[in-house]
Amino acid sequence: MKKWRVKAIRGGSISADKSGCTHYRNFGVKLEMPIWFVAATNGDLKVLVDTGMKDLDWVVKSGAEPFAHQTAEEETPAALKSAMGWEPDEVDVVINTHLHYDHCGYNAAFGNAAIYLQRKEYEAAFDATPGLRHLYAARYFDKRAVPYFRWKLLDGEELIAPGLLVFPTPGHSHGHQSVLFDAGEGAVCVTGDVAALAENIYENIETNIVVDAGKVYESFETIRRRADFIIPGHEPGIANLSECGFPTVG
Ligand SMILES: [Zn+2]
């Protein structure tokens, strides 16, 4: 079986207090957290995991994230072109870990891709509780943005292609999933935001954006069991355009 080549691409960043990612610990420690999306290929398929953040002005002014930053080169289509040489229409598969604004911003741009998401996340995105509503912006995923037939809504674990598995990792959101690639260096897991930082896994500590804390810790266990390496959603320790040397699971 062909191995996957997996590349982490920076699609902007968020200036944050670390306490927001480590359940109120580390108050006063400033973090510049990258927004990661991932491009991967096995030589046949071109795959994206998450599609980054779109319309920085809107993101900042709407209050989705007042401390977000993005250069023109970090906008997903431009970053993807310079990192991989891919045009949006060439992408075969998009996988969303979840539908927060910084993970699905450019879904509409990938007009030829099937978009894989857990059904539970699609439903939860239209029915968020008041404190989390600002993270779900329908402009990125409703039927005006993405025709319904383009979604591949999943009900649990699914092998998308040989060596490419998605599996539910709920807790940060109801229908959150993570993605596992059989890559040259081992099993590489794009964790999404259930682990925003590698430290969430190492210290066994949840982030502050949680819908079910018990499930977060179960998801950590699943990731530890299945992965050799992790690409957490906002880990500052990963270098832009890395293809190897990702953080280990512990
Ligand atoms: Zn999130």
GROMACS .gro file of N, CA and C and ligand atoms in nm, residues 98-103 135 172-173 176 192-194 209 234, ligand 1:
model
   46
   98HIS      N    1  -1.429   1.940   1.227
   98HIS     CA    2  -1.552   1.995   1.283
   98HIS      C    3  -1.582   2.125   1.210
   99LEU      N    4  -1.690   2.194   1.245
   99LEU     CA    5  -1.735   2.308   1.165
   99LEU      C    6  -1.714   2.443   1.233
  100HIS      N    7  -1.622   2.455   1.326
  100HIS     CA    8  -1.588   2.587   1.377
  100HIS      C    9  -1.527   2.669   1.263
  101TYR      N   10  -1.546   2.802   1.272
  101TYR     CA   11  -1.516   2.892   1.159
  101TYR      C   12  -1.376   2.876   1.102
  102ASP      N   13  -1.279   2.838   1.186
  102ASP     CA   14  -1.139   2.833   1.141
  102ASP      C   15  -1.101   2.696   1.085
  103HIS      N   16  -1.200   2.609   1.067
  103HIS     CA   17  -1.173   2.474   1.013
  103HIS      C   18  -1.251   2.445   0.885
  135LEU      N   19  -1.883   3.046   1.714
  135LEU     CA   20  -1.784   2.959   1.648
  135LEU      C   21  -1.839   2.893   1.523
  172HIS      N   22  -1.483   1.829   2.217
  172HIS     CA   23  -1.467   1.972   2.183
  172HIS      C   24  -1.592   2.021   2.112
  173SER      N   25  -1.647   1.936   2.028
  173SER     CA   26  -1.779   1.959   1.969
  173SER      C   27  -1.847   1.823   1.963
  176HIS      N   28  -1.725   1.597   1.651
  176HIS     CA   29  -1.584   1.613   1.613
  176HIS      C   30  -1.525   1.480   1.569
  192GLY      N   31  -0.750   1.773   1.503
  192GLY     CA   32  -0.851   1.878   1.516
  192GLY      C   33  -0.832   1.949   1.648
  193ASP      N   34  -0.941   2.001   1.705
  193ASP     CA   35  -0.929   2.081   1.827
  193ASP      C   36  -0.962   2.006   1.955
  194VAL      N   37  -0.992   1.877   1.946
  194VAL     CA   38  -1.011   1.805   2.072
  194VAL      C   39  -0.879   1.811   2.150
  209ILE      N   40  -1.293   2.505   2.537
  209ILE     CA   41  -1.411   2.493   2.451
  209ILE      C   42  -1.449   2.346   2.447
  234HIS      N   43  -0.392   2.367   1.674
  234HIS     CA   44  -0.330   2.499   1.690
  234HIS      C   45  -0.194   2.490   1.762
  251ZN      ZN   46  -1.275   2.424   1.726
   0.00000   0.00000   0.00000
